[in-house]
Coordinates of C-alpha atoms and ligand atoms in Angstrom, one line a residue:
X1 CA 2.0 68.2 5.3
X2 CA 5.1 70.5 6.0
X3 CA 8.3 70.0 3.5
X4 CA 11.4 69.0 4.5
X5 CA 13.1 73.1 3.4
X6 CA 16.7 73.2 2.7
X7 CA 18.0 76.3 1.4
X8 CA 21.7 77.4 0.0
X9 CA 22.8 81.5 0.5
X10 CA 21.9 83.1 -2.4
X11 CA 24.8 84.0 -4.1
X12 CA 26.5 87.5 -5.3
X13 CA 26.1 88.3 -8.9
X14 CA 29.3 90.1 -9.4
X15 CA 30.9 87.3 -11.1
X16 CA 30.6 83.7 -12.2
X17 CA 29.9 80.7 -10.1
X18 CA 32.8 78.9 -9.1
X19 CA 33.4 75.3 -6.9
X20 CA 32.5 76.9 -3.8
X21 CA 29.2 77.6 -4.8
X22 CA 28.7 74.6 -6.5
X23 CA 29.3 72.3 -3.2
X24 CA 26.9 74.4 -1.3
X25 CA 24.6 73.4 -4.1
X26 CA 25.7 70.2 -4.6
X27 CA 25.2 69.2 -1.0
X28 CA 21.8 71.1 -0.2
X29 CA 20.8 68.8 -3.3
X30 CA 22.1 65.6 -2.0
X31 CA 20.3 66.3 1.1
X32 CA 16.9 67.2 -0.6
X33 CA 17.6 63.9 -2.8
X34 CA 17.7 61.9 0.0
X35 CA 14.6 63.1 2.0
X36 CA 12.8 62.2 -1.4
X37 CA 14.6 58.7 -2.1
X38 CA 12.8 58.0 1.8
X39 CA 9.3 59.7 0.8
X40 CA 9.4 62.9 2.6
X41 CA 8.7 65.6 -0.2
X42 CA 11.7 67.9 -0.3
X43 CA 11.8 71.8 -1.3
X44 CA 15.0 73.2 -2.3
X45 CA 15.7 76.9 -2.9
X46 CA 18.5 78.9 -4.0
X47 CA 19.0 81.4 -5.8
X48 CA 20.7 84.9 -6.4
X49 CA 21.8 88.4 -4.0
X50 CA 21.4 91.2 -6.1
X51 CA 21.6 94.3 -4.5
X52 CA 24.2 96.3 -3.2
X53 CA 27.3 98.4 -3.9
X54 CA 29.1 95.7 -4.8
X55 CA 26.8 94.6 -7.4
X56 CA 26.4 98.3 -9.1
X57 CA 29.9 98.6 -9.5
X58 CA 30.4 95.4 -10.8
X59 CA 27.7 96.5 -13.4
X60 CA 29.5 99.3 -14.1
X61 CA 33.2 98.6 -14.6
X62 CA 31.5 97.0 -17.4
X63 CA 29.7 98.9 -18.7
X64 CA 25.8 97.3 -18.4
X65 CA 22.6 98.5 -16.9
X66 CA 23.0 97.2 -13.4
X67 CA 19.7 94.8 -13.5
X68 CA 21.2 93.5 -17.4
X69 CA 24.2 92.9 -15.7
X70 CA 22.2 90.8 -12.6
X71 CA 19.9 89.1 -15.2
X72 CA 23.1 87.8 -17.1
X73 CA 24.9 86.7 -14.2
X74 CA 21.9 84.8 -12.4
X75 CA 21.1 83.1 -15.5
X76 CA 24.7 81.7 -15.3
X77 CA 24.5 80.6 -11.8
X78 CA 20.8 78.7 -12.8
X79 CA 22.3 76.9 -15.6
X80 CA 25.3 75.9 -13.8
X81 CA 22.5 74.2 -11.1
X82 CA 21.1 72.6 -14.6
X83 CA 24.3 71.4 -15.9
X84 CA 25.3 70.0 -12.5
X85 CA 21.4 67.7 -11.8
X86 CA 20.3 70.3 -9.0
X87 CA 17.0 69.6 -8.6
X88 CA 16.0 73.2 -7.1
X89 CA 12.2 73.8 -6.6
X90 CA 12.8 77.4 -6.5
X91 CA 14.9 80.2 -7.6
X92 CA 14.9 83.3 -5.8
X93 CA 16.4 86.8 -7.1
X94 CA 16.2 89.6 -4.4
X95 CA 15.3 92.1 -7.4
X96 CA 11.8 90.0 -7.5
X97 CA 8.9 91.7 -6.7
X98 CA 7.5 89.3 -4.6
X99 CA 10.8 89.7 -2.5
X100 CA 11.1 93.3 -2.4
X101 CA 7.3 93.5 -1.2
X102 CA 8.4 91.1 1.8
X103 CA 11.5 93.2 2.4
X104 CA 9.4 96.3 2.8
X105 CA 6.9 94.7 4.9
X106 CA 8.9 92.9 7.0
X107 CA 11.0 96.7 7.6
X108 CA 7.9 98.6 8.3
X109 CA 6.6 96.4 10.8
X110 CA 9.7 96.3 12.3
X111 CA 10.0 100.5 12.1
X112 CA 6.2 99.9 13.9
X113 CA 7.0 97.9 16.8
X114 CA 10.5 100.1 17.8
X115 CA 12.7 97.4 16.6
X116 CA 14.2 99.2 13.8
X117 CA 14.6 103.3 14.8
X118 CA 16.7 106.0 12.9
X119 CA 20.2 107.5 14.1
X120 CA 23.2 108.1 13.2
X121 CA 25.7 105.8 11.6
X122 CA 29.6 106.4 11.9
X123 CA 31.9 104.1 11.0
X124 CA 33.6 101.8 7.9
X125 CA 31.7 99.5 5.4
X126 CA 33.7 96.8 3.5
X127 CA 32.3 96.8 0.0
X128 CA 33.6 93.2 -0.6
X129 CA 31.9 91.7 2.4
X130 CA 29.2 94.4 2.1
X131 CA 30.0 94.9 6.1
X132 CA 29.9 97.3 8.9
X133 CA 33.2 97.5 10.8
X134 CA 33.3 99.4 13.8
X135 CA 36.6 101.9 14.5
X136 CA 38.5 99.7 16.6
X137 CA 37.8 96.9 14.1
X138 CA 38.7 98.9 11.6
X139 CA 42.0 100.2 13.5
X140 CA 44.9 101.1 10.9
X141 CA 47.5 98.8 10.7
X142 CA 51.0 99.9 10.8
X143 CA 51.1 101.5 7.3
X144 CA 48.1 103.6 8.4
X145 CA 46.1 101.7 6.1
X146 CA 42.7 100.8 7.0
X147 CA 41.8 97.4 5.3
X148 CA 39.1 94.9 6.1
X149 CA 39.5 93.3 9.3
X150 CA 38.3 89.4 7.3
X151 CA 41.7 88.1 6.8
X152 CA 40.3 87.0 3.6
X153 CA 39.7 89.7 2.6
X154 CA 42.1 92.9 3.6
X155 CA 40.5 95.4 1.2
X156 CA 40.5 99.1 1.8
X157 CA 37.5 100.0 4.0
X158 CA 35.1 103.2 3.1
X159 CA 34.6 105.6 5.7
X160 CA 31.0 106.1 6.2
X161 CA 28.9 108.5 8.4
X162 CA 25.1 109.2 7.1
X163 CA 21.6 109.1 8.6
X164 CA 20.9 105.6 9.2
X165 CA 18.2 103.3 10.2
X166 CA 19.5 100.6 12.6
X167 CA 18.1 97.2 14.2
X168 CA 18.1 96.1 18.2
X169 CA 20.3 93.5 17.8
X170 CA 21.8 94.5 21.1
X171 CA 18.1 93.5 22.6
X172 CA 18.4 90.1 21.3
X173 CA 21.2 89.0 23.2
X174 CA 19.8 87.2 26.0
X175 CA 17.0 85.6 23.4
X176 CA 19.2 84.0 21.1
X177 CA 21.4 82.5 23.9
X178 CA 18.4 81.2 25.3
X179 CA 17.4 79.9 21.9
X180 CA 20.9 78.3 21.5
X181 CA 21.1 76.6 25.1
X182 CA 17.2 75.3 24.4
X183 CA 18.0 74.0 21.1
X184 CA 21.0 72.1 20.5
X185 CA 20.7 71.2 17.1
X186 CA 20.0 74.6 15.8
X187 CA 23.8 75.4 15.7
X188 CA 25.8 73.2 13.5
X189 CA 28.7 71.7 13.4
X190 CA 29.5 72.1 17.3
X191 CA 32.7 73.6 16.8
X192 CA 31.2 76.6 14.6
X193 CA 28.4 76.9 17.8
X194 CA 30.7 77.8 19.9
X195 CA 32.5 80.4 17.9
X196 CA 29.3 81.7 17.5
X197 CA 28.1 81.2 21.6
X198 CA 31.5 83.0 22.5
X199 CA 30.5 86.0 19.6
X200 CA 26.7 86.4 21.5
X201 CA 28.3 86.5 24.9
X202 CA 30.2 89.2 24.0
X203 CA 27.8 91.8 23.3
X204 CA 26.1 92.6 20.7
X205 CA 25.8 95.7 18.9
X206 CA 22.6 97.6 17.3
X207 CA 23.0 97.2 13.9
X208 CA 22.8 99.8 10.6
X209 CA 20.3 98.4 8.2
X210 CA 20.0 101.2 5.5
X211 CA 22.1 102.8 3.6
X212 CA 21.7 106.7 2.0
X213 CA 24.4 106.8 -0.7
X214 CA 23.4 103.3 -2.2
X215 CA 21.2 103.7 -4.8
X216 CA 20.9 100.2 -6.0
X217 CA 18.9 98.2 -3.4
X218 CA 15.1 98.2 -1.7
X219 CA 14.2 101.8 -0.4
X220 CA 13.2 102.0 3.1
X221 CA 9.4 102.2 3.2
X222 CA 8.4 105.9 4.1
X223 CA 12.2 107.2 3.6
X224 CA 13.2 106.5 0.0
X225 CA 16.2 108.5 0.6
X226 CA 17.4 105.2 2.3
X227 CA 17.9 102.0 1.1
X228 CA 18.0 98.5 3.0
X229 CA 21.1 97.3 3.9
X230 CA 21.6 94.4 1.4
X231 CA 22.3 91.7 3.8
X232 CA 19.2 92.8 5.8
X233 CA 17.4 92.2 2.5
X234 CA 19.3 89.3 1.6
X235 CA 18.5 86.9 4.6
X236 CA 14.8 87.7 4.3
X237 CA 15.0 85.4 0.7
X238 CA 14.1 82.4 2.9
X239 CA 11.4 83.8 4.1
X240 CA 9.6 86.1 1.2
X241 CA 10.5 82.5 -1.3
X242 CA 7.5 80.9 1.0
X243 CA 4.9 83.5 0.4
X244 CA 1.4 81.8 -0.3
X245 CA 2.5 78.7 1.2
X246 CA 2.1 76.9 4.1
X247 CA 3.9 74.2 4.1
X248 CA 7.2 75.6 4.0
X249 CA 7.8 78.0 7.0
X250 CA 10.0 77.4 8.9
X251 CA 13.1 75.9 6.8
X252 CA 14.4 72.8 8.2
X253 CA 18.1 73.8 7.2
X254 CA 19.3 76.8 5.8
X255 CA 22.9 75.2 4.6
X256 CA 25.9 78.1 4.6
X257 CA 29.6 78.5 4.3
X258 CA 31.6 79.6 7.3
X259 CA 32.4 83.4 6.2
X260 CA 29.0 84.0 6.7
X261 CA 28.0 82.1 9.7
X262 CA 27.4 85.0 12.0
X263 CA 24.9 86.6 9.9
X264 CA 22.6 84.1 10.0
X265 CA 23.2 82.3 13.4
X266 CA 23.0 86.1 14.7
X267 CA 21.7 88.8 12.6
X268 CA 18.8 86.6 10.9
X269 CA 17.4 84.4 14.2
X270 CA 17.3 88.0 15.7
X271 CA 15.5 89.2 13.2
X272 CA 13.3 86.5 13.0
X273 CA 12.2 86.5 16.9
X274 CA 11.8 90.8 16.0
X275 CA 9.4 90.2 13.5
X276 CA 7.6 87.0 15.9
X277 CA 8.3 84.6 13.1
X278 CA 9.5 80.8 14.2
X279 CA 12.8 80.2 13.7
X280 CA 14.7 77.7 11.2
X281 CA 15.5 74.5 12.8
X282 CA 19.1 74.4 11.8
X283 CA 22.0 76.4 10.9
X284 CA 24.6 73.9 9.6
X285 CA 28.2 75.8 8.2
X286 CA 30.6 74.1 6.1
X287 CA 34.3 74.8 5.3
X288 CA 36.2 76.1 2.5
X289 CA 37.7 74.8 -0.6
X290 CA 41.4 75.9 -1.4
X291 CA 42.2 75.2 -4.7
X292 CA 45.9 73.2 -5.1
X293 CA 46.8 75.0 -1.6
X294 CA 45.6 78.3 -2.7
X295 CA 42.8 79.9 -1.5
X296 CA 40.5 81.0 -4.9
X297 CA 40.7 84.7 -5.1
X298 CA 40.3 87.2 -8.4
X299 CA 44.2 88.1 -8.2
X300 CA 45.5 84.6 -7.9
X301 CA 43.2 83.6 -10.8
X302 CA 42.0 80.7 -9.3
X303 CA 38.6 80.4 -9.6
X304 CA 38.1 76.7 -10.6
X305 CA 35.1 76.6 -13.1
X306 CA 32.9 73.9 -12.6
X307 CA 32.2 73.0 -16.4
X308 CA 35.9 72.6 -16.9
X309 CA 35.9 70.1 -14.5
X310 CA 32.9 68.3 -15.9
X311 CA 33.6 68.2 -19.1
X312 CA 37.0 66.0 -18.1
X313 CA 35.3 63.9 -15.6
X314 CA 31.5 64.0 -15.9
X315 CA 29.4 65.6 -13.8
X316 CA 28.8 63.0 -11.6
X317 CA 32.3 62.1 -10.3
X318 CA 32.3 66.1 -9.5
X319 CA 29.3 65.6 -7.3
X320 CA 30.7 62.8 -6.0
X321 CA 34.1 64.1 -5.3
X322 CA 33.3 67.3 -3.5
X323 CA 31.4 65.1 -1.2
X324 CA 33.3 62.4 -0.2
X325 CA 36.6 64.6 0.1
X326 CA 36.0 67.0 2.6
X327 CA 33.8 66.3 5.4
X328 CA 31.0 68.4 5.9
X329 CA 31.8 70.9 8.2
X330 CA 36.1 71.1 8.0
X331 CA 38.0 72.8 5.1
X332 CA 40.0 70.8 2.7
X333 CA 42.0 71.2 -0.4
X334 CA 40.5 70.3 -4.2
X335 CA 43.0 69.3 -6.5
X336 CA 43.1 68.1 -9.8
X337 CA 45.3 65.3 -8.3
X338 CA 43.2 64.0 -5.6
X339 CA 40.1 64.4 -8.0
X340 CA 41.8 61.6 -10.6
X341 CA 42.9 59.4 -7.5
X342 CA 39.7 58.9 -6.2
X343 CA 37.9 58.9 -9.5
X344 CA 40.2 55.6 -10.4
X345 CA 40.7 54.2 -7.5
X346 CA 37.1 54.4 -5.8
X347 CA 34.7 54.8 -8.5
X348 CA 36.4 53.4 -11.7
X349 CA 37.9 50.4 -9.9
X350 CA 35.8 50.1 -6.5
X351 CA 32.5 50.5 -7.7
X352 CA 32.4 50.9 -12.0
X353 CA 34.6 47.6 -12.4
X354 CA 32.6 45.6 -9.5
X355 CA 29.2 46.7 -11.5
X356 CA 31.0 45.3 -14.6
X357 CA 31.8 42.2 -13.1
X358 CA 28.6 40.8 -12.0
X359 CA 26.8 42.4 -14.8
X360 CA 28.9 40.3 -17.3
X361 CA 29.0 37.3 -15.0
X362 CA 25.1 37.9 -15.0
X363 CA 24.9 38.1 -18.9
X364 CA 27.9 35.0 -19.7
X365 CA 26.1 32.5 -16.9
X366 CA 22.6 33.0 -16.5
X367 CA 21.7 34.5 -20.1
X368 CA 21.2 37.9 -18.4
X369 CA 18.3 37.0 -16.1
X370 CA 17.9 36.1 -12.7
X371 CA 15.8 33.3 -10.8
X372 CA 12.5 34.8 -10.4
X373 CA 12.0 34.6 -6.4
X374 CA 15.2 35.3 -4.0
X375 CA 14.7 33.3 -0.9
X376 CA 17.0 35.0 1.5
X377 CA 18.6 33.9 5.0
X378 CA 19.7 35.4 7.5
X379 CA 23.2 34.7 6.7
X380 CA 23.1 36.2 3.0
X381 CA 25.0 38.6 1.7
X382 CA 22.5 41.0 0.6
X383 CA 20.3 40.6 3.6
X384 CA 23.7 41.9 5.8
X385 CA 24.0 44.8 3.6
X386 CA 20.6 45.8 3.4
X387 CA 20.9 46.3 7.4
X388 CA 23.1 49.2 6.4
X389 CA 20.5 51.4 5.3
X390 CA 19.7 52.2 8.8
X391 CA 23.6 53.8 9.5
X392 CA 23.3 55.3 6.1
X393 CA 19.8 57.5 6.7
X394 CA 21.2 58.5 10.0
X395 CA 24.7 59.8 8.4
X396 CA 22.8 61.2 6.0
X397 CA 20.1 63.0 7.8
X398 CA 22.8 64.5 10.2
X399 CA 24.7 66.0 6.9
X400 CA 27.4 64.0 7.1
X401 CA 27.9 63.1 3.5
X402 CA 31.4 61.5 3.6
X403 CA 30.5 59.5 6.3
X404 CA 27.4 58.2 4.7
X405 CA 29.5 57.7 1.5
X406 CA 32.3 55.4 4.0
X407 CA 29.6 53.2 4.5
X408 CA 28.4 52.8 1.4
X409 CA 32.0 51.9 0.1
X410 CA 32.8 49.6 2.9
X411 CA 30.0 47.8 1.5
X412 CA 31.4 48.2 -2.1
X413 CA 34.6 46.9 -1.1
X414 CA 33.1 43.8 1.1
X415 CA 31.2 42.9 -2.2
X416 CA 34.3 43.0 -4.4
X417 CA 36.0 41.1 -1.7
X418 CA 32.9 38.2 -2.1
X419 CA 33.1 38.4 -5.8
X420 CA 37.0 37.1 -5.3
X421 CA 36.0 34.9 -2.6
X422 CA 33.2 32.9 -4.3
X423 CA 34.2 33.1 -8.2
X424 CA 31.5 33.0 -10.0
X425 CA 33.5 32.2 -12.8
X426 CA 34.5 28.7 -11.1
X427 CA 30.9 27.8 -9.8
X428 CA 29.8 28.2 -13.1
X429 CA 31.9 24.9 -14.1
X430 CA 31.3 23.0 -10.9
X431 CA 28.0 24.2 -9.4
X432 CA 25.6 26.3 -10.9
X433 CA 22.9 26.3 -8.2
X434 CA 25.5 28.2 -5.9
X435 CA 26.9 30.0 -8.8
X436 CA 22.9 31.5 -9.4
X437 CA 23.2 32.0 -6.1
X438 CA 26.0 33.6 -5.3
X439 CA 25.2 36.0 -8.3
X440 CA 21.5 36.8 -7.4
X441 CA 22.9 38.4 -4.2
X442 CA 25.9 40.1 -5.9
X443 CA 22.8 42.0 -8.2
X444 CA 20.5 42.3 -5.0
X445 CA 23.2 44.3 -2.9
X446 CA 24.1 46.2 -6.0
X447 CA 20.5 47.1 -6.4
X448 CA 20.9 48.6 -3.2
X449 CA 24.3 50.4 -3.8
X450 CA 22.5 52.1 -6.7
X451 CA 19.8 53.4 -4.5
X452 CA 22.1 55.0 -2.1
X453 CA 24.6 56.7 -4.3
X454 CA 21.6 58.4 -5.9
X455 CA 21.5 61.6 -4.2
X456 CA 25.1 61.7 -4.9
X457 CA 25.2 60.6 -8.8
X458 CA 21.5 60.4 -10.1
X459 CA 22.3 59.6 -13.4
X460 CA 25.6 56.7 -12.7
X461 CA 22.6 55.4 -10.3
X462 CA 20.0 55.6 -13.1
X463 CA 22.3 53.9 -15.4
X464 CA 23.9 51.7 -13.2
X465 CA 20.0 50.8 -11.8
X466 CA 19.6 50.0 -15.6
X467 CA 22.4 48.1 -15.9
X468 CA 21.4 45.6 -12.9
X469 CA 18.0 45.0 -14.6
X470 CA 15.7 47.7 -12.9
X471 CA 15.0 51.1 -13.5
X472 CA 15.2 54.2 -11.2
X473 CA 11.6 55.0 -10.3
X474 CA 10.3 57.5 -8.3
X475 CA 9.8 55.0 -5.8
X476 CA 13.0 53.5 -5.4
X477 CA 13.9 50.4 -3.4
X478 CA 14.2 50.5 0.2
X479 CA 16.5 47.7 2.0
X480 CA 12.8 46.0 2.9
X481 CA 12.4 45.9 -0.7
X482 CA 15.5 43.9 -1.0
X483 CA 14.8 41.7 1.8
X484 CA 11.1 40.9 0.2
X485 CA 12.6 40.0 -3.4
X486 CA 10.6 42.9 -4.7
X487 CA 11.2 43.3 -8.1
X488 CA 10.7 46.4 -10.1
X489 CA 10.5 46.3 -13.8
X490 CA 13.0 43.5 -13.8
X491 CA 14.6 43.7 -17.0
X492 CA 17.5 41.8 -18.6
X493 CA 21.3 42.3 -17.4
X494 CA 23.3 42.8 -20.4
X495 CA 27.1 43.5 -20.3
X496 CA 26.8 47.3 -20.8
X497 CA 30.3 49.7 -20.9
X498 CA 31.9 50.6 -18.1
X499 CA 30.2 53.1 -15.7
X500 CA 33.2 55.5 -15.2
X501 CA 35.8 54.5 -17.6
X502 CA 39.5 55.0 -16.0
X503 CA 41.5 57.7 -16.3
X504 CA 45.2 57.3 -17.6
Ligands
ME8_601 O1 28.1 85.5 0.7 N1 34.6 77.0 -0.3 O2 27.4 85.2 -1.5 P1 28.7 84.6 -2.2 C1 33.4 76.6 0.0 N2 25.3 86.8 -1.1 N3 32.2 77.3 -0.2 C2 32.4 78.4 -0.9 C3 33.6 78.9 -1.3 C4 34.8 78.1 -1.0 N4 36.0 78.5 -1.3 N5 33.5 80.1 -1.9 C5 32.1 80.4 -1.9 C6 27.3 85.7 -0.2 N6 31.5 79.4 -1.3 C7 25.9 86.3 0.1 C8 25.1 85.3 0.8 S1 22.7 84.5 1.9 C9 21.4 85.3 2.5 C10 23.7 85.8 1.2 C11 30.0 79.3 -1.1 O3 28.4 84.7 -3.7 C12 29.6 79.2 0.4 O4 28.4 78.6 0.5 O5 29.9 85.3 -1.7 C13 29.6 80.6 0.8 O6 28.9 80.9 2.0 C14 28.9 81.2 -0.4 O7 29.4 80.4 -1.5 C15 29.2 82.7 -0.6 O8 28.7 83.1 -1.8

């Protein structure tokens, strides 16, 4: 059976992982997490971009052996995906051998078939971007300067003319427009499709796709004097990560951030339909993160470390946060602000002090255990909630994280707003029957709660599943579940501490 395949770019080595990578991460992990939570086996890959000018002079300003240099700084990036409950099935480094074989290949058939032919390359390279800027791109601006044409960016471009192998991307025009118009999905979100339909219609240009005076990278097979372009080599990771399998190919979402949309709603479908491989089903970009209004850069000194974070709030309300703040797709703004707001306000009061509630309710009144069969209506509680799984999949399975996780709080808040409504605490004087009721499907629609904020927080859900008298197993439990009164591992609902204690 083919696995659902999400993948996250594979990220530079030059320097440390910072929140941006992390919510790329973050979310192609929530997404895997969720195809599991409904039974469909998930395969997640990331990993690291090693090649490149960019990289050897990172290696060298301080002083290490370039692949020391790349083995340090991957290793950082793969423990940050361990500190942060990334459940990654795969961890890709282009330096691999089982990549650079499928790099070569992949060239020389290309170099067979005519798609990939030698000339002559004039023109400017950004290091930073590790891009090709054409001369009008590249124009100098009114100090004479010529600086990168990515506003976010603006650093000085190299001039560069050398032998060079390039691709026919210019041939794949009409092909990946008709790809586009065919497949609507394949492009995502809508507005980024049309940047990227309006780039296509333009014209396309053939690419360069080696380089002669970078040493550091994959050499062309037949002309070592050459060496792949490193974002040619780069985008073939989601391919050469599925050698030997078949049940991988082709990924169901490659998951990227806007700056680097156009190479692979562009560049890699094109190479793709060159080398007659199927193409990915979906190209989803997401925004950027400023920091406190700033956009992160090395001269601002803003790069927010993730640990830091975590270490103040867990890393579970990090998760959590970088999900529900921005939706999927737009930009926002991460601040340390916003971050304690919603951490109080939604998970320390909505949810952690609801939990708290009906667990201790649940301990005081019924010593901690619950009538052994629920016999549900219509009309209960937990029976209505349950009928939310259906809106939550779907948000979910369109990558819409924050509106999944609007759901699941309107939900929260409707269940706080019965708790006040019913008071247990009163039915436990006057009429204990209802007062079982009320809090067996309190505990039910928690149960639930817990299953869908998993992908999101695995361990709150895991303790918080513990907390309500059931464990997280592999096989969680689905709204049917619910609705049956299946009970797994029932155990006994003790008052426990508070899930996310507040913040003052
Ligand atoms: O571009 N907000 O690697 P990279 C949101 N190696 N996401 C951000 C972000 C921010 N401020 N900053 C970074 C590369 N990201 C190439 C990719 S793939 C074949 C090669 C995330 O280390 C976002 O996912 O510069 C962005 O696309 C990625 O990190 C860039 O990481």
């Amino acid at each position: 059976m083919k696995k659902y395949y999400v993948t996250t770019p594979i990220y530079y080595v030059n320097a440390a992982p910072h929140v941006g990578h992390a919510y790329t991460t973050i979310a192609a992990d929530v997404l895997a997490r969720h195809k599991r939570a409904r039974a469909v086996p998930a395969h997640l890959l990331t990993g690291t971009d090693e090649h490149g000018l960019k990289i050897e002079e990172a290696a060298k300003a301080v002083g290490r052996h370039t692949i020391d240099f790349c083995d340090l700084t991957s290793a950082k990036f793969r423990d940050l995906w361990k500190h942060l409950d990334i459940r990654f099935d795969d961890y890709i480094r282009t330096t691999e051998k089982r990549h650079e074989d499928k790099v070569q290949e992949l060239f020389a058939l290309l170099i067979k078939s005519g798609d990939v032919y030698k000339g002559r390359y004039r023109g400017w390279y950004c290091v930073s971007d590790e891009t090709f800027f054409t001369e009008t791109e590249a124009a100098p601006d009114d100090k004479g300067r010529r600086l990168c044409p990515n506003a976010e960016c603006r650093k000085p471009l190299q001039q560069v003319e050398e032998e060079s192998w390039f691709f026919k991307l210019s041939k794949y025009q009409g092909p990946l427009l008709d790809h586009y118009a065919a497949n609507p999905g394949f492009l995502a979100p809508a507005h980024r499709a049309s940047e990227i339909l309006r780039f296509v219609e333009g014209g396309l240009q053939d690419l360069s796709v080696s380089r002669q005076k970078v040493k550091w990278g994959i050499p062309v097979p037949g002309d070592e004097s050459h060496t792949i372009y490193v974002w040619f080599d780069a985008l073939i990771n989601y391919w050469s990560a599925t050698a030997g399998t078949s049940d991988l190919w082709p990924a169901d979402v490659h998951i990227v951030g806007k700056e680097i949309y156009r190479f692979h709603a562009v560049i890699w479908p094109a190479m793709l339909m060159a080398a007659g491989l199927p193409l990915p089903k979906k190209i989803f970009a997401h925004g950027w993160w400023t920091v406190e209004g700033k956009k992160m850069s090395k001269s601002a000194g803003n790069f927010l470390d993730p640990y830091e974070i975590t270490r103040e709030y867990g890393v579970d309300a990090f998760r959590y946060f970088l999900m529900r703040e921005m939706p999927f797709g737009n930009d926002g703004d991460f601040s340390k602000a916003a971050l304690k707001k919603r951490y109080n306000a939604e998970l320390a009061n909505d949810l952690g002090n609801l939990v708290k509630r009906v667990v201790d309710m649940t301990d005081n009144f019924l010593g901690g255990r619950l009538p052994s069969k629920p016999e549900f209506k219509d009309d209960d509680h937990a029976a209505s909630v349950a009928k939310r799984a259906g809106e939550i999949d779907a948000k979910m399975d369109a990558l819409d994280f924050s509106g999944a996780l609007d759901v699941i709080w309107e939900v929260v808040r409707g269940l706080n707003g019965r708790v006040n409504e019913k008071a247990p605490w009163k039915l436990a004087k006057t009429d204990m029957t209802e007062c079982e009721k009320v809090l067996f499907d309190l505990i039910w629609s928690l149960r639930l709660v817990a299953r869908w904020i998993e992908p999101f927080m695995p361990c709150k859900a895991a303790e918080m599943q513990t907390q309500l008298g059931v464990r997280l197993v592999l096989d969680p439990l689905t709204a049917e579940d619910v609705l049956n009164g299946v009970q797994q591992h029932p155990g006994e609902i003790r008052k426990s501490p508070p899930l996310f204690p507040r913040k003052e």
